[in-house]
mmCIF file of C-alpha atoms and ligand atoms in Angstrom:
data_model
loop_
_atom_site.group_PDB
_atom_site.id
_atom_site.type_symbol
_atom_site.label_atom_id
_atom_site.label_comp_id
_atom_site.label_asym_id
_atom_site.label_seq_id
_atom_site.Cartn_x
_atom_site.Cartn_y
_atom_site.Cartn_z
ATOM 1 C CA MET A 1 39.036 -1.936 68.439
ATOM 2 C CA VAL A 2 38.146 -1.399 64.785
ATOM 3 C CA ILE A 3 40.035 -3.749 62.477
ATOM 4 C CA PRO A 4 41.428 -1.733 59.527
ATOM 5 C CA LEU A 5 40.279 -2.792 56.074
ATOM 6 C CA ALA A 6 43.833 -3.734 55.264
ATOM 7 C CA GLU A 7 43.625 -6.507 57.855
ATOM 8 C CA ARG A 8 39.997 -7.551 57.482
ATOM 9 C CA TYR A 9 40.150 -7.948 53.688
ATOM 10 C CA ARG A 10 43.880 -8.200 53.086
ATOM 11 C CA ASP A 11 43.544 -11.133 50.647
ATOM 12 C CA ARG A 12 41.170 -9.125 48.406
ATOM 13 C CA LEU A 13 43.160 -5.877 48.395
ATOM 14 C CA PRO A 14 46.360 -4.934 46.552
ATOM 15 C CA PHE A 15 48.492 -4.875 49.718
ATOM 16 C CA THR A 16 51.885 -6.574 49.838
ATOM 17 C CA ASP A 17 54.321 -7.109 52.696
ATOM 18 C CA ALA A 18 56.036 -3.921 51.485
ATOM 19 C CA THR A 19 52.915 -1.743 51.738
ATOM 20 C CA PRO A 20 53.105 0.712 54.659
ATOM 21 C CA VAL A 21 49.438 0.635 55.690
ATOM 22 C CA VAL A 22 48.040 4.106 56.358
ATOM 23 C CA SER A 23 44.893 3.578 58.427
ATOM 24 C CA LEU A 24 42.528 5.542 60.639
ATOM 25 C CA GLY A 25 40.348 2.547 61.541
ATOM 26 C CA GLU A 26 38.016 2.734 58.530
ATOM 27 C CA GLY A 27 35.324 0.232 57.553
ATOM 28 C CA SER A 28 33.323 -2.227 59.685
ATOM 29 C CA THR A 29 30.466 0.285 59.693
ATOM 30 C CA PRO A 30 27.033 -0.547 61.169
ATOM 31 C CA LEU A 31 24.327 -2.181 59.061
ATOM 32 C CA LEU A 32 21.188 -0.904 60.769
ATOM 33 C CA PRO A 33 17.649 -2.233 60.427
ATOM 34 C CA ALA A 34 15.041 0.382 59.492
ATOM 35 C CA PRO A 35 11.785 -0.926 60.973
ATOM 36 C CA ARG A 36 9.548 2.089 60.348
ATOM 37 C CA LEU A 37 10.645 2.687 56.782
ATOM 38 C CA SER A 38 10.520 -1.075 56.113
ATOM 39 C CA ARG A 39 6.900 -1.216 57.193
ATOM 40 C CA ARG A 40 5.970 1.835 55.183
ATOM 41 C CA LEU A 41 7.745 0.692 52.021
ATOM 42 C CA GLY A 42 6.829 -3.005 52.281
ATOM 43 C CA VAL A 43 10.431 -4.221 52.123
ATOM 44 C CA GLU A 44 13.118 -5.429 54.519
ATOM 45 C CA LEU A 45 15.302 -2.332 54.577
ATOM 46 C CA TRP A 46 18.836 -2.089 55.953
ATOM 47 C CA LEU A 47 20.901 1.090 56.158
ATOM 48 C CA LYS A 48 24.670 0.882 55.672
ATOM 49 C CA TRP A 49 25.854 3.737 57.886
ATOM 50 C CA GLU A 50 29.030 4.829 56.116
ATOM 51 C CA ALA A 51 29.066 8.065 58.117
ATOM 52 C CA ALA A 52 30.758 5.982 60.841
ATOM 53 C CA ASN A 53 34.016 6.067 58.885
ATOM 54 C CA PRO A 54 36.831 8.190 60.410
ATOM 55 C CA THR A 55 36.218 11.359 58.393
ATOM 56 C CA GLY A 56 32.456 10.803 58.183
ATOM 57 C CA SER A 57 32.079 9.339 54.702
ATOM 58 C CA PHE A 58 32.658 6.175 52.656
ATOM 59 C CA LYS A 59 35.646 7.802 50.948
ATOM 60 C CA ASP A 60 37.948 6.564 53.733
ATOM 61 C CA ARG A 61 37.607 2.960 52.513
ATOM 62 C CA GLY A 62 39.259 3.887 49.262
ATOM 63 C CA MET A 63 41.655 6.426 50.694
ATOM 64 C CA THR A 64 43.394 3.976 53.058
ATOM 65 C CA VAL A 65 44.292 1.852 50.028
ATOM 66 C CA ALA A 66 45.138 4.724 47.653
ATOM 67 C CA VAL A 67 47.378 6.570 50.136
ATOM 68 C CA SER A 68 49.063 3.369 51.347
ATOM 69 C CA LYS A 69 49.905 2.432 47.748
ATOM 70 C CA ALA A 70 51.016 5.972 46.928
ATOM 71 C CA VAL A 71 53.464 5.905 49.831
ATOM 72 C CA GLU A 72 54.655 2.423 48.825
ATOM 73 C CA GLU A 73 55.313 3.724 45.318
ATOM 74 C CA GLY A 74 57.332 6.642 46.680
ATOM 75 C CA ALA A 75 54.839 9.476 46.164
ATOM 76 C CA GLN A 76 55.952 12.754 47.707
ATOM 77 C CA ALA A 77 52.467 14.325 47.677
ATOM 78 C CA ILE A 78 48.858 13.601 46.652
ATOM 79 C CA VAL A 79 46.271 15.627 44.770
ATOM 80 C CA CYS A 80 42.519 15.354 44.259
ATOM 81 C CA ALA A 81 39.554 17.304 42.997
ATOM 82 C CA SER A 82 36.538 17.219 45.253
ATOM 83 C CA THR A 83 33.043 18.350 46.101
ATOM 84 C CA GLY A 84 34.194 18.048 49.737
ATOM 85 C CA ASN A 85 34.336 14.499 51.075
ATOM 86 C CA THR A 86 37.201 13.168 48.982
ATOM 87 C CA ALA A 87 39.084 16.294 50.055
ATOM 88 C CA SER A 88 38.549 15.665 53.782
ATOM 89 C CA SER A 89 39.496 12.028 53.423
ATOM 90 C CA ALA A 90 42.591 12.682 51.281
ATOM 91 C CA ALA A 91 43.739 15.391 53.692
ATOM 92 C CA ALA A 92 43.293 13.134 56.726
ATOM 93 C CA TYR A 93 45.173 10.172 55.251
ATOM 94 C CA ALA A 94 47.930 12.457 53.922
ATOM 95 C CA ALA A 95 48.351 13.879 57.422
ATOM 96 C CA ARG A 96 48.486 10.325 58.778
ATOM 97 C CA ALA A 97 51.119 9.406 56.183
ATOM 98 C CA GLY A 98 53.120 12.590 56.748
ATOM 99 C CA ILE A 99 52.898 13.805 53.141
ATOM 100 C CA PRO A 100 51.280 16.964 51.728
ATOM 101 C CA ALA A 101 47.864 16.974 50.021
ATOM 102 C CA VAL A 102 46.691 19.449 47.397
ATOM 103 C CA ILE A 103 42.936 19.877 47.040
ATOM 104 C CA LEU A 104 41.173 21.440 44.057
ATOM 105 C CA GLN A 105 37.572 22.303 44.787
ATOM 106 C CA PRO A 106 34.843 24.428 43.212
ATOM 107 C CA LYS A 107 34.755 27.787 44.993
ATOM 108 C CA GLY A 108 31.709 28.329 47.204
ATOM 109 C CA ALA A 109 30.262 24.853 46.529
ATOM 110 C CA VAL A 110 31.662 22.794 49.418
ATOM 111 C CA ALA A 111 29.726 22.276 52.683
ATOM 112 C CA SER A 112 31.201 24.190 55.619
ATOM 113 C CA ALA A 113 32.236 21.321 57.884
ATOM 114 C CA LYS A 114 33.984 19.480 55.052
ATOM 115 C CA LEU A 115 36.066 22.569 54.447
ATOM 116 C CA ALA A 116 36.745 22.873 58.189
ATOM 117 C CA GLN A 117 38.008 19.285 58.328
ATOM 118 C CA THR A 118 40.228 19.660 55.296
ATOM 119 C CA ARG A 119 41.757 22.869 56.660
ATOM 120 C CA MET A 120 42.457 21.303 60.058
ATOM 121 C CA TYR A 121 44.229 18.312 58.484
ATOM 122 C CA GLY A 122 46.569 20.847 56.909
ATOM 123 C CA ALA A 123 45.912 20.356 53.216
ATOM 124 C CA ARG A 124 46.716 23.009 50.651
ATOM 125 C CA ILE A 125 43.252 24.004 49.393
ATOM 126 C CA LEU A 126 42.865 25.656 46.014
ATOM 127 C CA GLU A 127 39.389 27.024 45.358
ATOM 128 C CA LEU A 128 38.783 26.949 41.659
ATOM 129 C CA ARG A 129 36.653 29.547 39.937
ATOM 130 C CA GLY A 130 34.857 26.777 38.096
ATOM 131 C CA THR A 131 32.968 23.504 38.439
ATOM 132 C CA PHE A 132 33.919 20.148 39.955
ATOM 133 C CA ASP A 133 34.386 18.788 36.443
ATOM 134 C CA GLU A 134 36.958 21.500 35.704
ATOM 135 C CA ALA A 135 38.645 20.851 39.056
ATOM 136 C CA LEU A 136 38.998 17.164 38.175
ATOM 137 C CA GLU A 137 40.573 18.043 34.847
ATOM 138 C CA ALA A 138 43.016 20.356 36.637
ATOM 139 C CA ALA A 139 43.896 17.657 39.190
ATOM 140 C CA ARG A 140 44.576 15.164 36.414
ATOM 141 C CA GLU A 141 46.861 17.663 34.711
ATOM 142 C CA LEU A 142 48.815 18.317 37.910
ATOM 143 C CA ALA A 143 49.152 14.563 38.499
ATOM 144 C CA ALA A 144 50.399 14.105 34.930
ATOM 145 C CA VAL A 145 53.388 16.351 35.722
ATOM 146 C CA GLY A 146 54.536 13.558 38.046
ATOM 147 C CA THR A 147 54.936 15.458 41.310
ATOM 148 C CA HIS A 148 51.573 14.485 42.826
ATOM 149 C CA SER A 149 49.773 11.145 42.976
ATOM 150 C CA LEU A 150 46.075 11.396 41.980
ATOM 151 C CA VAL A 151 43.715 9.987 44.651
ATOM 152 C CA ASN A 152 40.393 10.575 42.937
ATOM 153 C CA SER A 153 38.395 7.410 42.164
ATOM 154 C CA LEU A 154 40.090 7.268 38.753
ATOM 155 C CA ASN A 155 42.865 5.754 40.856
ATOM 156 C CA PRO A 156 41.986 2.023 40.841
ATOM 157 C CA HIS A 157 43.194 1.580 44.434
ATOM 158 C CA ARG A 158 40.335 3.833 45.583
ATOM 159 C CA ARG A 159 37.781 1.525 44.025
ATOM 160 C CA GLU A 160 39.522 -1.545 45.463
ATOM 161 C CA GLY A 161 39.027 -0.146 48.947
ATOM 162 C CA GLN A 162 35.453 0.979 48.371
ATOM 163 C CA LYS A 163 34.325 -2.466 47.249
ATOM 164 C CA THR A 164 34.808 -3.713 50.841
ATOM 165 C CA ALA A 165 31.458 -2.185 51.838
ATOM 166 C CA VAL A 166 29.783 -4.895 49.762
ATOM 167 C CA PHE A 167 31.834 -7.639 51.438
ATOM 168 C CA GLU A 168 30.648 -6.374 54.825
ATOM 169 C CA ILE A 169 26.994 -6.230 53.729
ATOM 170 C CA VAL A 170 27.065 -9.746 52.273
ATOM 171 C CA ASP A 171 28.952 -11.133 55.295
ATOM 172 C CA GLU A 172 26.443 -9.660 57.718
ATOM 173 C CA LEU A 173 23.263 -10.584 55.867
ATOM 174 C CA GLY A 174 24.622 -14.056 55.097
ATOM 175 C CA GLY A 175 24.213 -13.450 51.355
ATOM 176 C CA ALA A 176 23.622 -10.725 48.804
ATOM 177 C CA PRO A 177 20.453 -8.637 49.389
ATOM 178 C CA ASP A 178 18.005 -8.384 46.479
ATOM 179 C CA ALA A 179 19.032 -4.803 45.767
ATOM 180 C CA VAL A 180 21.533 -2.148 46.863
ATOM 181 C CA TYR A 181 20.670 1.537 46.366
ATOM 182 C CA LEU A 182 23.371 4.205 46.416
ATOM 183 C CA PRO A 183 23.916 7.820 45.361
ATOM 184 C CA TYR A 184 25.486 8.313 41.934
ATOM 185 C CA GLY A 185 27.811 11.290 41.518
ATOM 186 C CA GLY A 186 30.924 10.498 39.489
ATOM 187 C CA GLY A 187 30.078 6.788 39.691
ATOM 188 C CA GLY A 188 33.284 5.543 41.333
ATOM 189 C CA ASN A 189 31.374 3.951 44.188
ATOM 190 C CA THR A 190 28.798 2.238 41.975
ATOM 191 C CA THR A 191 31.679 0.898 39.872
ATOM 192 C CA ALA A 192 33.436 -0.372 43.001
ATOM 193 C CA TYR A 193 30.268 -2.126 44.191
ATOM 194 C CA GLY A 194 29.960 -3.771 40.773
ATOM 195 C CA GLN A 195 33.565 -4.979 41.045
ATOM 196 C CA ALA A 196 32.842 -6.469 44.467
ATOM 197 C CA PHE A 197 30.011 -8.605 43.097
ATOM 198 C CA LEU A 198 32.274 -9.857 40.299
ATOM 199 C CA GLU A 199 34.607 -11.181 42.983
ATOM 200 C CA LEU A 200 31.891 -12.871 45.054
ATOM 201 C CA ASP A 201 30.267 -16.197 44.275
ATOM 202 C CA GLY A 202 26.544 -16.306 43.663
ATOM 203 C CA ARG A 203 23.873 -13.951 42.457
ATOM 204 C CA PRO A 204 24.755 -10.258 42.754
ATOM 205 C CA SER A 205 22.426 -7.652 44.227
ATOM 206 C CA ARG A 206 20.703 -5.391 41.708
ATOM 207 C CA LEU A 207 22.616 -2.119 41.888
ATOM 208 C CA VAL A 208 20.396 0.949 41.747
ATOM 209 C CA ALA A 209 22.269 4.219 41.137
ATOM 210 C CA ALA A 210 20.382 7.302 42.361
ATOM 211 C CA GLU A 211 21.313 10.546 40.622
ATOM 212 C CA ALA A 212 20.068 14.134 40.686
ATOM 213 C CA ILE A 213 18.126 15.216 37.631
ATOM 214 C CA ASP A 214 19.804 18.626 37.880
ATOM 215 C CA ARG A 215 23.371 17.366 38.073
ATOM 216 C CA ALA A 216 24.898 20.823 37.604
ATOM 217 C CA GLY A 217 22.711 22.633 40.140
ATOM 218 C CA THR A 218 21.357 20.165 42.717
ATOM 219 C CA LEU A 219 21.220 21.291 46.351
ATOM 220 C CA ALA A 220 23.053 18.043 47.140
ATOM 221 C CA SER A 221 26.473 19.643 46.623
ATOM 222 C CA ALA A 222 28.414 16.383 47.072
ATOM 223 C CA ILE A 223 26.963 15.028 43.824
ATOM 224 C CA ARG A 224 26.979 18.320 41.921
ATOM 225 C CA ILE A 225 28.920 16.664 39.103
ATOM 226 C CA SER A 226 27.846 17.274 35.497
ATOM 227 C CA GLU A 227 29.904 14.614 33.762
ATOM 228 C CA PRO A 228 30.247 11.326 35.660
ATOM 229 C CA VAL A 229 33.712 10.024 34.688
ATOM 230 C CA HIS A 230 32.669 6.454 35.429
ATOM 231 C CA ALA A 231 29.422 6.548 33.401
ATOM 232 C CA ALA A 232 30.423 3.641 31.135
ATOM 233 C CA SER A 233 31.477 1.311 33.957
ATOM 234 C CA VAL A 234 28.383 2.272 35.976
ATOM 235 C CA GLN A 235 26.196 1.296 33.026
ATOM 236 C CA GLU A 236 28.049 -1.986 32.731
ATOM 237 C CA ALA A 237 27.652 -2.757 36.454
ATOM 238 C CA LEU A 238 23.928 -1.955 36.348
ATOM 239 C CA GLU A 239 23.366 -4.172 33.310
ATOM 240 C CA ARG A 240 25.370 -7.034 34.776
ATOM 241 C CA THR A 241 23.413 -6.958 38.051
ATOM 242 C CA GLY A 242 19.974 -6.242 36.587
ATOM 243 C CA GLY A 243 19.863 -2.782 38.140
ATOM 244 C CA HIS A 244 19.154 0.683 36.764
ATOM 245 C CA VAL A 245 19.535 4.434 37.301
ATOM 246 C CA VAL A 246 16.821 6.411 39.093
ATOM 247 C CA THR A 247 16.794 10.140 38.381
ATOM 248 C CA LEU A 248 15.549 12.340 41.221
ATOM 249 C CA SER A 249 14.380 15.878 41.805
ATOM 250 C CA ASP A 250 15.820 17.764 44.778
ATOM 251 C CA ASP A 251 12.389 17.647 46.442
ATOM 252 C CA GLU A 252 12.434 13.852 46.305
ATOM 253 C CA ILE A 253 15.929 13.719 47.838
ATOM 254 C CA LEU A 254 14.956 16.277 50.508
ATOM 255 C CA ALA A 255 11.899 14.222 51.525
ATOM 256 C CA ALA A 256 13.969 11.040 51.938
ATOM 257 C CA TRP A 257 16.638 12.978 53.848
ATOM 258 C CA HIS A 258 14.075 14.266 56.314
ATOM 259 C CA ASP A 259 12.580 10.761 56.663
ATOM 260 C CA LEU A 260 15.909 9.172 57.560
ATOM 261 C CA ALA A 261 16.408 11.667 60.377
ATOM 262 C CA ALA A 262 12.844 11.890 61.697
ATOM 263 C CA SER A 263 11.763 8.250 61.176
ATOM 264 C CA GLU A 264 14.981 6.344 61.853
ATOM 265 C CA GLY A 265 17.277 8.711 63.763
ATOM 266 C CA LEU A 266 19.954 8.971 61.085
ATOM 267 C CA PHE A 267 21.145 12.457 60.147
ATOM 268 C CA CYS A 268 23.040 12.106 56.900
ATOM 269 C CA GLU A 269 24.117 14.683 54.369
ATOM 270 C CA LEU A 270 21.569 15.464 51.700
ATOM 271 C CA CYS A 271 23.010 13.459 48.809
ATOM 272 C CA SER A 272 23.279 10.379 51.024
ATOM 273 C CA ALA A 273 19.492 10.099 51.085
ATOM 274 C CA ALA A 274 19.336 9.674 47.304
ATOM 275 C CA GLY A 275 19.280 5.868 47.558
ATOM 276 C CA LEU A 276 16.255 5.951 49.858
ATOM 277 C CA ALA A 277 14.569 8.492 47.577
ATOM 278 C CA ALA A 278 15.078 6.121 44.641
ATOM 279 C CA LEU A 279 13.653 3.230 46.653
ATOM 280 C CA ALA A 280 10.550 5.245 47.533
ATOM 281 C CA LYS A 281 10.124 6.390 43.935
ATOM 282 C CA GLU A 282 10.593 3.012 42.249
ATOM 283 C CA PRO A 283 9.899 0.344 44.879
ATOM 284 C CA PRO A 284 11.117 -3.228 44.319
ATOM 285 C CA GLU A 285 8.981 -6.375 44.691
ATOM 286 C CA PRO A 286 7.181 -6.543 48.071
ATOM 287 C CA GLY A 287 9.252 -8.167 50.794
ATOM 288 C CA ALA A 288 12.559 -7.648 48.970
ATOM 289 C CA THR A 289 15.687 -7.371 51.081
ATOM 290 C CA VAL A 290 17.175 -3.981 50.325
ATOM 291 C CA VAL A 291 20.225 -2.025 51.489
ATOM 292 C CA CYS A 292 20.457 1.753 51.146
ATOM 293 C CA VAL A 293 24.004 3.032 51.473
ATOM 294 C CA ILE A 294 24.099 6.175 53.609
ATOM 295 C CA THR A 295 27.349 7.617 52.356
ATOM 296 C CA GLY A 296 28.089 10.681 54.510
ATOM 297 C CA HIS A 297 27.304 12.363 57.830
ATOM 298 C CA GLY A 298 24.762 15.155 58.275
ATOM 299 C CA LEU A 299 27.146 17.044 60.527
ATOM 300 C CA LYS A 300 29.265 17.764 57.461
ATOM 301 C CA ASP A 301 26.635 20.182 56.233
ATOM 302 C CA PRO A 302 24.892 21.678 59.266
ATOM 303 C CA GLU A 303 23.498 24.741 57.486
ATOM 304 C CA SER A 304 21.291 22.650 55.229
ATOM 305 C CA ALA A 305 19.257 21.384 58.225
ATOM 306 C CA GLY A 306 17.676 24.845 58.257
ATOM 307 C CA TRP A 307 15.952 24.112 54.934
ATOM 308 C CA LEU A 308 13.561 21.583 56.427
ATOM 309 C CA ALA A 309 13.802 21.364 60.197
ATOM 310 C CA PRO A 310 11.976 23.914 62.389
ATOM 311 C CA PRO A 311 14.194 26.283 64.394
ATOM 312 C CA PRO A 312 14.366 26.006 68.212
ATOM 313 C CA VAL A 313 11.729 27.809 70.283
ATOM 314 C CA VAL A 314 13.082 30.602 72.504
ATOM 315 C CA VAL A 315 11.757 30.589 76.080
ATOM 316 C CA ASP A 316 12.325 32.353 79.392
ATOM 317 C CA PRO A 317 13.361 30.283 82.448
ATOM 318 C CA ASP A 318 9.740 30.159 83.578
ATOM 319 C CA PRO A 319 8.159 26.733 84.314
ATOM 320 C CA GLU A 320 4.714 27.664 82.972
ATOM 321 C CA ALA A 321 6.029 29.116 79.730
ATOM 322 C CA ILE A 322 8.267 26.062 79.266
ATOM 323 C CA ALA A 323 5.424 23.598 79.881
ATOM 324 C CA GLU A 324 3.335 25.420 77.321
ATOM 325 C CA ALA A 325 6.106 25.568 74.751
ATOM 326 C CA ALA A 326 7.015 21.889 75.291
ATOM 327 C CA SER A 327 3.639 20.497 74.292
HETATM 328 C C1 AN7 B 1 28.533 11.583 50.600
HETATM 329 O O1 AN7 B 1 34.028 14.147 47.423
HETATM 330 O O2 AN7 B 1 32.674 13.323 44.367
HETATM 331 O O3 AN7 B 1 29.339 8.320 42.602
HETATM 332 O O4 AN7 B 1 34.621 14.801 45.444
HETATM 333 O O5 AN7 B 1 30.452 12.767 48.917
HETATM 334 O O6 AN7 B 1 31.477 7.649 43.695
HETATM 335 O O7 AN7 B 1 31.084 10.018 42.987
HETATM 336 C C2 AN7 B 1 31.787 12.835 46.493
HETATM 337 C C3 AN7 B 1 30.744 12.054 46.097
HETATM 338 C C4 AN7 B 1 27.995 9.944 47.355
HETATM 339 C C5 AN7 B 1 28.960 10.046 45.108
HETATM 340 N N1 AN7 B 1 27.890 10.303 48.636
HETATM 341 O O8 AN7 B 1 29.886 9.019 44.920
HETATM 342 C C6 AN7 B 1 33.870 14.160 46.198
HETATM 343 C C7 AN7 B 1 32.753 13.414 45.584
HETATM 344 C C8 AN7 B 1 28.704 11.229 49.171
HETATM 345 C C9 AN7 B 1 29.672 11.839 48.357
HETATM 346 C C10 AN7 B 1 28.921 10.509 46.509
HETATM 347 C C11 AN7 B 1 29.784 11.478 47.001
HETATM 348 P P1 AN7 B 1 30.484 8.721 43.468
#
């Protein structure tokens, strides 16, 4: 049985005896070795497979805390803006808590399976004729009215939950790796990782935040965010840990995405390969121990597989034709 975050890290999270814990069994995700990529890149590479969370992304770590606290504080409903994953996670935990969720998302810019999830969980989805950044502003305004509790990563409880990924990595490796690479959209996750290292004894891992050069138009729709709200705290976390930002073209992210699937058997969503793309672009010292955080599942965005992977071959039920086509 998966131990919920609220139990595994209770002493480091803002839970009290009065908190009604809303959990779907998040966290405790696999830390997988990556032997082929390690050899090729000359490092000891580990992949933190956050797609194993209940709704398929790391957002669930923060959402269990944010929704639990919202319910404790008497919230009647929650609201968030999203490029897709926060929406699915908020909708799932709201369903679990028995309260309504309102989602504001940029129209036409959310991957199909994320939308399918969010609809099934029963959230009220408002498709904004505008960008993610405008959706976030709208969500903040609705929350300010007082009827809905904001569960974007501006909510500190979200970041509290998300920092637990670092605790798991450090626990499993028996210490902090030399560097941790992760995608950088709004920067809530990078900020949360920075917070985690502040709470741990010893040398922190260098945090490397991998962002798209074309923030407003990248194919990686999850990080299609022009103005990262956490830019200042990301900068602070990178400076404190000796890390930096790596800026990537879509081609660089696409190449790493294909590599993760074809070389290591991990099908993630496009933006989740940004950390690996940054590692390949600006490699650390040879032999360094490195973790790339794979933030979301490839099944969330099945259409995008068509950009790189060859289509199936059509055959008749004829043994000779099949043998020929199979080779
Ligand atoms: C798979 O769902 O912003 O830097 O609204 O879905 O903390 O923003 C998602 C972002 C990385 C970037 N990986 O994290 C949303 C949203 C995946 C993501 C990020 C997102 P932040």
